[in-house]
Amino acid sequence: MYEGVVQNLIDELGRLPGVGPKSAQRIAFHLLAADPADVERLTKALKEVKDKVRFCRTCGNVAEEEECRICRDARRDPSVICVVEESKDVVAIEKTREFRGRYHVLGGAISPIEGVGPEDLRIRELMQRLADGTITELILATDPNLEGEATATYLARLVKPMGLTVTRLASGLPVGGDLEYADEVTLGRAFEGRRLLDV
Amino acid sequence: MHVAHLSLQDFRSYATAEVALEPGVTAFVGPNGQGKTNLVEAVGYVASHGSHRAATDAPLVRQGAPRAIVRAGIVKDGRKALIELEINPGRANRARLNRSPVPRPREILGMLRSVLFAPEDLTLVKGDPGERRRFLDELLTARAPRFAGVRSDYERILKQRNALLKSAAAHRRSPGPEVLATLDVWDSHLARSGAELLAARLELVAALRPLVAQAYAALAPAGGAADLAYKSSLGDIGLSTDRGQLADQLLKGVADSRRQELERGVSLVGPHRDELVLSLGEMPARGYASHGESWSFALALRLAAFDLLRADGDDPVLILDDVFAELDAGRRSRLAERVAPAEQVLITAAVPADVPDELTGCSFSVADGQVVRD
């Protein structure tokens, strides 16, 4: 145990995801030794993120204004919505530069064990966005685990009467990988989702 | 296949242990509580990633140690492989194959195959249905490791579904449309994953039936005929092994019992409620069979598992943990005859006299945590 404030800092850092006690200690001593201006910048960034960032009223993504950058961007295709669990999934998909539509961030996945039901996710907001008929395709990009699959099935059933095109991200073999190294679940999925080869 | 080398670190009573093994029969002999079973338990753990004595991994780690490491050098079709498992109670275990880490320990399940006989096997006959389901599921996984994934998916779905039913039951008023719609989703996932497990179990029971009957007749020639039947929680509706059809039947079964499930807050239909019924002659073995008959039945189940794995290809390693002391002379020698041809047989016994004459081979003395070759 270190003296009061140092231990406080280590404890607080240790609460962060992915930071264990050893890393927390390392970061704390790094901060102690760092230039005060650097630490000042970090505290300012931390404070600003809590003060300024809020969630987009349309899609639920992190935003600095009422609406996020993507929802405000008029060049985005207004007819397609990609549904994801978390804001960080938006970043992941944006990096591909493949998707030109807009997003909807649910804020999690259906998981009764953790007490998360459909009413705890931003599903009502999604239904409101779908109500006016401009949206024609819904891409379900929840995580490919049991909870993500359950959430996708739930949404697909919910919007079925609306007659939209509902698609699910393909799951299967990683690009650049070797077939022999794929685990049997992934390989099985890839078989299920095989497609016709147009030549 | 056989284990050529076993190395333990902080496993059970052993701080360290190194044992060189050979094909054929190996007996570990020593007084009770000296660590004989711990050695064969480690071999079993490498094969099944579970212990036959403990439900969790915590008891496997030596008191005060943070983790246990089991290394097994195995020889399979003349090729050598080194399997290393790091047992971290409460956290994910880690595995290495030939010194390279594998992403998930599950991926090396099936590298070593073993069949373990132990006094605990009596619960296969006398215990709860869960014991017999576990027997089937572990054999499924040993034959096709992908069932480890099917089982864990099914268990996860079940947990989620039970949590939902429980919270709906706790509200005491009729559940809202959102709860029912969510339940529909879990129902469909339960049916799909449950059908996979159910179909595989039905196929397995069909394959085991003649083998069990034969093994029981060999062990206890004077007894009645031993038989198995799979009793589904869906009732007596005639189940095929067509996965699509089973999924539909499960979905219907779940829908039919929804009201009851909502009242009780637990999933009442599915492979997790099924039973493997063992019978001797006309009578169910559970509750009717004598102690000796129950023992013979348990041994017959393990022998049938051994025969089945053997028919798939490579001989599994046979482990007989303290079994002979419980058997009369006749059954002792008949069991010994059956297991003698296996590529490797590992035996534990308290006194040398407990090792049948048919099973001659090398032997180790185990005392005070020291394993010494005689």
PDB file of C-alpha atoms in Angstrom, chain B residues 5-232:
ATOM      1  CA  HIS B   5       5.339 -38.667 -19.923  1.00  0.00           C
ATOM      2  CA  LEU B   6       3.359 -36.914 -17.220  1.00  0.00           C
ATOM      3  CA  SER B   7       4.583 -33.844 -15.440  1.00  0.00           C
ATOM      4  CA  LEU B   8       2.693 -32.045 -12.691  1.00  0.00           C
ATOM      5  CA  GLN B   9       3.243 -28.742 -11.002  1.00  0.00           C
ATOM      6  CA  ASP B  10       1.117 -27.680  -8.012  1.00  0.00           C
ATOM      7  CA  PHE B  11      -1.538 -30.213  -9.025  1.00  0.00           C
ATOM      8  CA  ARG B  12      -3.493 -31.556  -6.019  1.00  0.00           C
ATOM      9  CA  SER B  13      -0.957 -32.846  -3.462  1.00  0.00           C
ATOM     10  CA  TYR B  14       2.033 -32.597  -5.800  1.00  0.00           C
ATOM     11  CA  ALA B  15       4.383 -29.606  -5.771  1.00  0.00           C
ATOM     12  CA  THR B  16       6.097 -31.316  -8.681  1.00  0.00           C
ATOM     13  CA  ALA B  17       6.031 -34.801 -10.136  1.00  0.00           C
ATOM     14  CA  GLU B  18       7.630 -36.362 -13.178  1.00  0.00           C
ATOM     15  CA  VAL B  19       6.524 -39.800 -14.333  1.00  0.00           C
ATOM     16  CA  ALA B  20       7.755 -41.606 -17.427  1.00  0.00           C
ATOM     17  CA  LEU B  21       5.173 -44.071 -18.739  1.00  0.00           C
ATOM     18  CA  GLU B  22       5.092 -46.859 -21.279  1.00  0.00           C
ATOM     19  CA  PRO B  23       2.433 -48.579 -23.334  1.00  0.00           C
ATOM     20  CA  GLY B  24       0.886 -51.621 -21.685  1.00  0.00           C
ATOM     21  CA  VAL B  25      -0.175 -51.914 -18.081  1.00  0.00           C
ATOM     22  CA  THR B  26       1.124 -49.547 -15.411  1.00  0.00           C
ATOM     23  CA  ALA B  27       0.017 -49.852 -11.804  1.00  0.00           C
ATOM     24  CA  PHE B  28       0.358 -47.144  -9.154  1.00  0.00           C
ATOM     25  CA  VAL B  29       0.353 -48.856  -5.780  1.00  0.00           C
ATOM     26  CA  GLY B  30       0.401 -47.293  -2.352  1.00  0.00           C
ATOM     27  CA  PRO B  31      -1.616 -46.696   0.813  1.00  0.00           C
ATOM     28  CA  ASN B  32      -4.671 -44.438   0.750  1.00  0.00           C
ATOM     29  CA  GLY B  33      -4.225 -40.694   0.642  1.00  0.00           C
ATOM     30  CA  GLN B  34      -0.754 -40.775  -0.900  1.00  0.00           C
ATOM     31  CA  GLY B  35      -1.618 -39.316  -4.297  1.00  0.00           C
ATOM     32  CA  LYS B  36      -2.209 -42.280  -6.620  1.00  0.00           C
ATOM     33  CA  THR B  37      -5.537 -41.045  -7.880  1.00  0.00           C
ATOM     34  CA  ASN B  38      -4.143 -37.539  -8.359  1.00  0.00           C
ATOM     35  CA  LEU B  39      -1.825 -38.910 -11.032  1.00  0.00           C
ATOM     36  CA  VAL B  40      -4.517 -40.598 -13.087  1.00  0.00           C
ATOM     37  CA  GLU B  41      -6.889 -37.707 -12.455  1.00  0.00           C
ATOM     38  CA  ALA B  42      -4.321 -35.471 -14.168  1.00  0.00           C
ATOM     39  CA  VAL B  43      -4.282 -37.770 -17.211  1.00  0.00           C
ATOM     40  CA  GLY B  44      -8.082 -37.693 -17.252  1.00  0.00           C
ATOM     41  CA  TYR B  45      -8.001 -33.910 -17.018  1.00  0.00           C
ATOM     42  CA  VAL B  46      -5.787 -33.615 -20.075  1.00  0.00           C
ATOM     43  CA  ALA B  47      -8.293 -35.755 -21.987  1.00  0.00           C
ATOM     44  CA  SER B  48     -11.570 -34.207 -20.844  1.00  0.00           C
ATOM     45  CA  HIS B  49     -10.601 -30.836 -19.301  1.00  0.00           C
ATOM     46  CA  GLY B  50     -12.505 -31.854 -16.212  1.00  0.00           C
ATOM     47  CA  SER B  51     -11.989 -33.993 -13.161  1.00  0.00           C
ATOM     48  CA  HIS B  52     -13.940 -37.123 -12.296  1.00  0.00           C
ATOM     49  CA  ARG B  53     -13.835 -36.152  -8.628  1.00  0.00           C
ATOM     50  CA  ALA B  54     -14.357 -32.397  -8.528  1.00  0.00           C
ATOM     51  CA  ALA B  55     -17.022 -30.278 -10.172  1.00  0.00           C
ATOM     52  CA  THR B  56     -14.791 -27.210 -10.327  1.00  0.00           C
ATOM     53  CA  ASP B  57     -11.098 -26.668 -10.945  1.00  0.00           C
ATOM     54  CA  ALA B  58     -10.318 -25.068  -7.570  1.00  0.00           C
ATOM     55  CA  PRO B  59      -9.617 -28.326  -5.670  1.00  0.00           C
ATOM     56  CA  LEU B  60      -7.127 -29.356  -8.362  1.00  0.00           C
ATOM     57  CA  VAL B  61      -4.676 -26.624  -7.445  1.00  0.00           C
ATOM     58  CA  ARG B  62      -2.317 -27.341  -4.556  1.00  0.00           C
ATOM     59  CA  GLN B  63      -3.217 -25.321  -1.500  1.00  0.00           C
ATOM     60  CA  GLY B  64      -1.555 -21.912  -1.572  1.00  0.00           C
ATOM     61  CA  ALA B  65      -0.474 -22.138  -5.202  1.00  0.00           C
ATOM     62  CA  PRO B  66      -1.971 -19.711  -7.754  1.00  0.00           C
ATOM     63  CA  ARG B  67      -2.256 -22.251 -10.555  1.00  0.00           C
ATOM     64  CA  ALA B  68      -1.576 -25.835 -11.484  1.00  0.00           C
ATOM     65  CA  ILE B  69       0.201 -27.045 -14.601  1.00  0.00           C
ATOM     66  CA  VAL B  70      -0.242 -30.470 -16.166  1.00  0.00           C
ATOM     67  CA  ARG B  71       1.995 -31.562 -19.027  1.00  0.00           C
ATOM     68  CA  ALA B  72       1.429 -34.761 -20.923  1.00  0.00           C
ATOM     69  CA  GLY B  73       3.673 -36.075 -23.642  1.00  0.00           C
ATOM     70  CA  ILE B  74       1.498 -38.314 -25.748  1.00  0.00           C
ATOM     71  CA  VAL B  75       2.222 -40.705 -28.587  1.00  0.00           C
ATOM     72  CA  LYS B  76      -0.488 -41.097 -31.178  1.00  0.00           C
ATOM     73  CA  ASP B  77      -0.038 -43.181 -34.317  1.00  0.00           C
ATOM     74  CA  GLY B  78       3.689 -43.126 -33.591  1.00  0.00           C
ATOM     75  CA  ARG B  79       3.807 -39.326 -33.527  1.00  0.00           C
ATOM     76  CA  LYS B  80       4.665 -37.401 -30.400  1.00  0.00           C
ATOM     77  CA  ALA B  81       2.796 -34.373 -29.082  1.00  0.00           C
ATOM     78  CA  LEU B  82       3.143 -32.336 -25.927  1.00  0.00           C
ATOM     79  CA  ILE B  83      -0.010 -30.996 -24.306  1.00  0.00           C
ATOM     80  CA  GLU B  84       0.287 -28.412 -21.548  1.00  0.00           C
ATOM     81  CA  LEU B  85      -2.637 -27.151 -19.524  1.00  0.00           C
ATOM     82  CA  GLU B  86      -2.481 -24.328 -17.045  1.00  0.00           C
ATOM     83  CA  ILE B  87      -5.363 -24.547 -14.582  1.00  0.00           C
ATOM     84  CA  ASN B  88      -6.386 -21.130 -13.258  1.00  0.00           C
ATOM     85  CA  PRO B  89      -9.365 -21.483 -10.932  1.00  0.00           C
ATOM     86  CA  GLY B  90     -11.874 -18.715 -11.469  1.00  0.00           C
ATOM     87  CA  ARG B  91     -10.162 -17.585 -14.654  1.00  0.00           C
ATOM     88  CA  ALA B  92      -9.724 -19.001 -18.118  1.00  0.00           C
ATOM     89  CA  ASN B  93      -7.387 -21.953 -18.352  1.00  0.00           C
ATOM     90  CA  ARG B  94      -4.601 -21.812 -20.871  1.00  0.00           C
ATOM     91  CA  ALA B  95      -3.308 -24.506 -23.138  1.00  0.00           C
ATOM     92  CA  ARG B  96      -0.252 -25.099 -25.255  1.00  0.00           C
ATOM     93  CA  LEU B  97       0.265 -27.718 -27.893  1.00  0.00           C
ATOM     94  CA  ASN B  98       3.875 -28.549 -28.737  1.00  0.00           C
ATOM     95  CA  ARG B  99       4.898 -25.379 -26.908  1.00  0.00           C
ATOM     96  CA  SER B 100       2.704 -23.062 -28.969  1.00  0.00           C
ATOM     97  CA  PRO B 101      -0.276 -21.479 -27.263  1.00  0.00           C
ATOM     98  CA  VAL B 102      -3.706 -22.381 -28.611  1.00  0.00           C
ATOM     99  CA  PRO B 103      -6.384 -19.668 -28.535  1.00  0.00           C
ATOM    100  CA  ARG B 104      -8.817 -21.775 -26.512  1.00  0.00           C
ATOM    101  CA  PRO B 105      -8.133 -24.954 -24.527  1.00  0.00           C
ATOM    102  CA  ARG B 106     -11.252 -26.431 -26.142  1.00  0.00           C
ATOM    103  CA  GLU B 107      -9.348 -26.712 -29.398  1.00  0.00           C
ATOM    104  CA  ILE B 108      -7.067 -29.437 -28.069  1.00  0.00           C
ATOM    105  CA  LEU B 109      -9.873 -31.503 -26.565  1.00  0.00           C
ATOM    106  CA  GLY B 110      -9.704 -34.895 -28.187  1.00  0.00           C
ATOM    107  CA  MET B 111      -5.923 -34.848 -28.678  1.00  0.00           C
ATOM    108  CA  LEU B 112      -5.752 -37.342 -25.832  1.00  0.00           C
ATOM    109  CA  ARG B 113      -8.696 -39.644 -25.353  1.00  0.00           C
ATOM    110  CA  SER B 114      -9.242 -41.632 -22.203  1.00  0.00           C
ATOM    111  CA  VAL B 115     -11.869 -43.711 -20.491  1.00  0.00           C
ATOM    112  CA  LEU B 116     -11.763 -43.551 -16.731  1.00  0.00           C
ATOM    113  CA  PHE B 117     -13.288 -46.129 -14.400  1.00  0.00           C
ATOM    114  CA  ALA B 118     -13.621 -45.063 -10.776  1.00  0.00           C
ATOM    115  CA  PRO B 119     -15.666 -45.875  -7.676  1.00  0.00           C
ATOM    116  CA  GLU B 120     -17.569 -42.634  -8.377  1.00  0.00           C
ATOM    117  CA  ASP B 121     -19.039 -44.371 -11.458  1.00  0.00           C
ATOM    118  CA  LEU B 122     -21.581 -46.028  -9.218  1.00  0.00           C
ATOM    119  CA  THR B 123     -23.515 -42.746  -9.401  1.00  0.00           C
ATOM    120  CA  LEU B 124     -23.988 -43.417 -13.124  1.00  0.00           C
ATOM    121  CA  VAL B 125     -26.460 -46.079 -12.098  1.00  0.00           C
ATOM    122  CA  LYS B 126     -27.655 -44.949  -8.671  1.00  0.00           C
ATOM    123  CA  GLY B 127     -27.369 -41.180  -9.032  1.00  0.00           C
ATOM    124  CA  ASP B 128     -29.482 -38.422 -10.532  1.00  0.00           C
ATOM    125  CA  PRO B 129     -30.335 -38.249 -14.243  1.00  0.00           C
ATOM    126  CA  GLY B 130     -27.768 -35.454 -14.530  1.00  0.00           C
ATOM    127  CA  GLU B 131     -24.965 -37.990 -14.024  1.00  0.00           C
ATOM    128  CA  ARG B 132     -26.146 -40.056 -16.969  1.00  0.00           C
ATOM    129  CA  ARG B 133     -26.623 -36.985 -19.178  1.00  0.00           C
ATOM    130  CA  ARG B 134     -23.079 -35.999 -18.339  1.00  0.00           C
ATOM    131  CA  PHE B 135     -21.857 -39.462 -19.280  1.00  0.00           C
ATOM    132  CA  LEU B 136     -23.494 -39.135 -22.700  1.00  0.00           C
ATOM    133  CA  ASP B 137     -22.319 -35.575 -23.266  1.00  0.00           C
ATOM    134  CA  GLU B 138     -18.742 -36.296 -22.243  1.00  0.00           C
ATOM    135  CA  LEU B 139     -18.639 -39.248 -24.593  1.00  0.00           C
ATOM    136  CA  LEU B 140     -20.059 -37.072 -27.377  1.00  0.00           C
ATOM    137  CA  THR B 141     -17.323 -34.531 -26.777  1.00  0.00           C
ATOM    138  CA  ALA B 142     -14.642 -37.207 -26.717  1.00  0.00           C
ATOM    139  CA  ARG B 143     -15.831 -38.514 -30.080  1.00  0.00           C
ATOM    140  CA  ALA B 144     -16.455 -35.128 -31.703  1.00  0.00           C
ATOM    141  CA  PRO B 145     -14.872 -32.202 -29.847  1.00  0.00           C
ATOM    142  CA  ARG B 146     -17.193 -29.699 -31.512  1.00  0.00           C
ATOM    143  CA  PHE B 147     -19.873 -30.851 -29.045  1.00  0.00           C
ATOM    144  CA  ALA B 148     -18.013 -28.940 -26.350  1.00  0.00           C
ATOM    145  CA  GLY B 149     -19.212 -25.852 -28.231  1.00  0.00           C
ATOM    146  CA  VAL B 150     -22.742 -27.178 -28.745  1.00  0.00           C
ATOM    147  CA  ARG B 151     -23.016 -27.987 -25.032  1.00  0.00           C
ATOM    148  CA  SER B 152     -21.731 -24.640 -23.844  1.00  0.00           C
ATOM    149  CA  ASP B 153     -24.039 -22.783 -26.269  1.00  0.00           C
ATOM    150  CA  TYR B 154     -27.007 -24.779 -25.063  1.00  0.00           C
ATOM    151  CA  GLU B 155     -26.148 -24.186 -21.414  1.00  0.00           C
ATOM    152  CA  ARG B 156     -25.747 -20.459 -22.028  1.00  0.00           C
ATOM    153  CA  ILE B 157     -29.110 -20.253 -23.819  1.00  0.00           C
ATOM    154  CA  LEU B 158     -30.689 -22.163 -20.951  1.00  0.00           C
ATOM    155  CA  LYS B 159     -29.228 -19.774 -18.388  1.00  0.00           C
ATOM    156  CA  GLN B 160     -30.487 -16.747 -20.301  1.00  0.00           C
ATOM    157  CA  ARG B 161     -33.908 -18.284 -20.753  1.00  0.00           C
ATOM    158  CA  ASN B 162     -34.179 -19.302 -17.089  1.00  0.00           C
ATOM    159  CA  ALA B 163     -33.157 -15.799 -16.006  1.00  0.00           C
ATOM    160  CA  LEU B 164     -35.940 -14.399 -18.171  1.00  0.00           C
ATOM    161  CA  LEU B 165     -38.523 -16.889 -16.867  1.00  0.00           C
ATOM    162  CA  LYS B 166     -37.447 -16.217 -13.304  1.00  0.00           C
ATOM    163  CA  SER B 167     -37.787 -12.453 -13.651  1.00  0.00           C
ATOM    164  CA  ALA B 168     -41.178 -12.918 -15.334  1.00  0.00           C
ATOM    165  CA  ALA B 169     -42.272 -15.249 -12.519  1.00  0.00           C
ATOM    166  CA  ALA B 170     -41.094 -12.737  -9.909  1.00  0.00           C
ATOM    167  CA  HIS B 171     -43.344 -10.016 -11.313  1.00  0.00           C
ATOM    168  CA  ARG B 172     -46.371 -12.130 -10.476  1.00  0.00           C
ATOM    169  CA  ARG B 173     -48.596 -10.374 -12.964  1.00  0.00           C
ATOM    170  CA  SER B 174     -49.034 -11.576 -16.496  1.00  0.00           C
ATOM    171  CA  PRO B 175     -45.861 -10.896 -18.471  1.00  0.00           C
ATOM    172  CA  GLY B 176     -45.866  -8.041 -20.971  1.00  0.00           C
ATOM    173  CA  PRO B 177     -45.649  -8.467 -24.751  1.00  0.00           C
ATOM    174  CA  GLU B 178     -41.966  -7.581 -24.723  1.00  0.00           C
ATOM    175  CA  VAL B 179     -41.157 -10.408 -22.315  1.00  0.00           C
ATOM    176  CA  LEU B 180     -43.174 -12.875 -24.382  1.00  0.00           C
ATOM    177  CA  ALA B 181     -41.526 -11.732 -27.623  1.00  0.00           C
ATOM    178  CA  THR B 182     -38.087 -12.093 -26.023  1.00  0.00           C
ATOM    179  CA  LEU B 183     -39.076 -15.519 -24.779  1.00  0.00           C
ATOM    180  CA  ASP B 184     -40.037 -16.492 -28.347  1.00  0.00           C
ATOM    181  CA  VAL B 185     -36.528 -15.598 -29.441  1.00  0.00           C
ATOM    182  CA  TRP B 186     -34.889 -17.721 -26.732  1.00  0.00           C
ATOM    183  CA  ASP B 187     -37.329 -20.543 -27.532  1.00  0.00           C
ATOM    184  CA  SER B 188     -36.172 -20.649 -31.134  1.00  0.00           C
ATOM    185  CA  HIS B 189     -32.508 -20.611 -30.112  1.00  0.00           C
ATOM    186  CA  LEU B 190     -33.130 -23.320 -27.511  1.00  0.00           C
ATOM    187  CA  ALA B 191     -34.913 -25.478 -30.078  1.00  0.00           C
ATOM    188  CA  ARG B 192     -32.155 -25.160 -32.659  1.00  0.00           C
ATOM    189  CA  SER B 193     -29.270 -25.786 -30.310  1.00  0.00           C
ATOM    190  CA  GLY B 194     -31.223 -28.384 -28.299  1.00  0.00           C
ATOM    191  CA  ALA B 195     -32.053 -30.336 -31.462  1.00  0.00           C
ATOM    192  CA  GLU B 196     -28.373 -30.604 -32.283  1.00  0.00           C
ATOM    193  CA  LEU B 197     -27.603 -32.036 -28.844  1.00  0.00           C
ATOM    194  CA  LEU B 198     -30.672 -34.281 -28.785  1.00  0.00           C
ATOM    195  CA  ALA B 199     -29.982 -35.779 -32.208  1.00  0.00           C
ATOM    196  CA  ALA B 200     -26.395 -36.544 -31.255  1.00  0.00           C
ATOM    197  CA  ARG B 201     -27.469 -38.159 -27.973  1.00  0.00           C
ATOM    198  CA  LEU B 202     -30.065 -40.323 -29.726  1.00  0.00           C
ATOM    199  CA  GLU B 203     -27.477 -41.504 -32.225  1.00  0.00           C
ATOM    200  CA  LEU B 204     -25.033 -42.195 -29.415  1.00  0.00           C
ATOM    201  CA  VAL B 205     -27.527 -44.234 -27.389  1.00  0.00           C
ATOM    202  CA  ALA B 206     -28.337 -46.314 -30.464  1.00  0.00           C
ATOM    203  CA  ALA B 207     -24.641 -47.045 -30.926  1.00  0.00           C
ATOM    204  CA  LEU B 208     -24.100 -47.833 -27.235  1.00  0.00           C
ATOM    205  CA  ARG B 209     -27.015 -50.222 -26.703  1.00  0.00           C
ATOM    206  CA  PRO B 210     -25.526 -53.402 -28.182  1.00  0.00           C
ATOM    207  CA  LEU B 211     -22.110 -52.622 -26.708  1.00  0.00           C
ATOM    208  CA  VAL B 212     -23.474 -52.176 -23.188  1.00  0.00           C
ATOM    209  CA  ALA B 213     -25.531 -55.361 -23.396  1.00  0.00           C
ATOM    210  CA  GLN B 214     -22.490 -57.271 -24.581  1.00  0.00           C
ATOM    211  CA  ALA B 215     -20.160 -55.808 -21.935  1.00  0.00           C
ATOM    212  CA  TYR B 216     -22.635 -56.488 -19.143  1.00  0.00           C
ATOM    213  CA  ALA B 217     -23.133 -60.068 -20.288  1.00  0.00           C
ATOM    214  CA  ALA B 218     -19.370 -60.551 -20.300  1.00  0.00           C
ATOM    215  CA  LEU B 219     -18.941 -59.147 -16.782  1.00  0.00           C
ATOM    216  CA  ALA B 220     -21.961 -60.761 -15.151  1.00  0.00           C
ATOM    217  CA  PRO B 221     -22.925 -63.777 -17.256  1.00  0.00           C
ATOM    218  CA  ALA B 222     -25.589 -64.893 -14.801  1.00  0.00           C
ATOM    219  CA  GLY B 223     -27.476 -61.583 -14.692  1.00  0.00           C
ATOM    220  CA  GLY B 224     -30.370 -60.301 -16.819  1.00  0.00           C
ATOM    221  CA  ALA B 225     -29.877 -58.343 -20.036  1.00  0.00           C
ATOM    222  CA  ALA B 226     -28.707 -54.758 -19.682  1.00  0.00           C
ATOM    223  CA  ASP B 227     -30.380 -52.182 -21.868  1.00  0.00           C
ATOM    224  CA  LEU B 228     -30.540 -48.414 -22.382  1.00  0.00           C
ATOM    225  CA  ALA B 229     -33.380 -46.174 -23.474  1.00  0.00           C
ATOM    226  CA  TYR B 230     -33.402 -42.429 -24.028  1.00  0.00           C
ATOM    227  CA  LYS B 231     -36.388 -40.785 -22.389  1.00  0.00           C
ATOM    228  CA  SER B 232     -37.039 -37.306 -23.683  1.00  0.00           C
TER     229      SER B 232
END
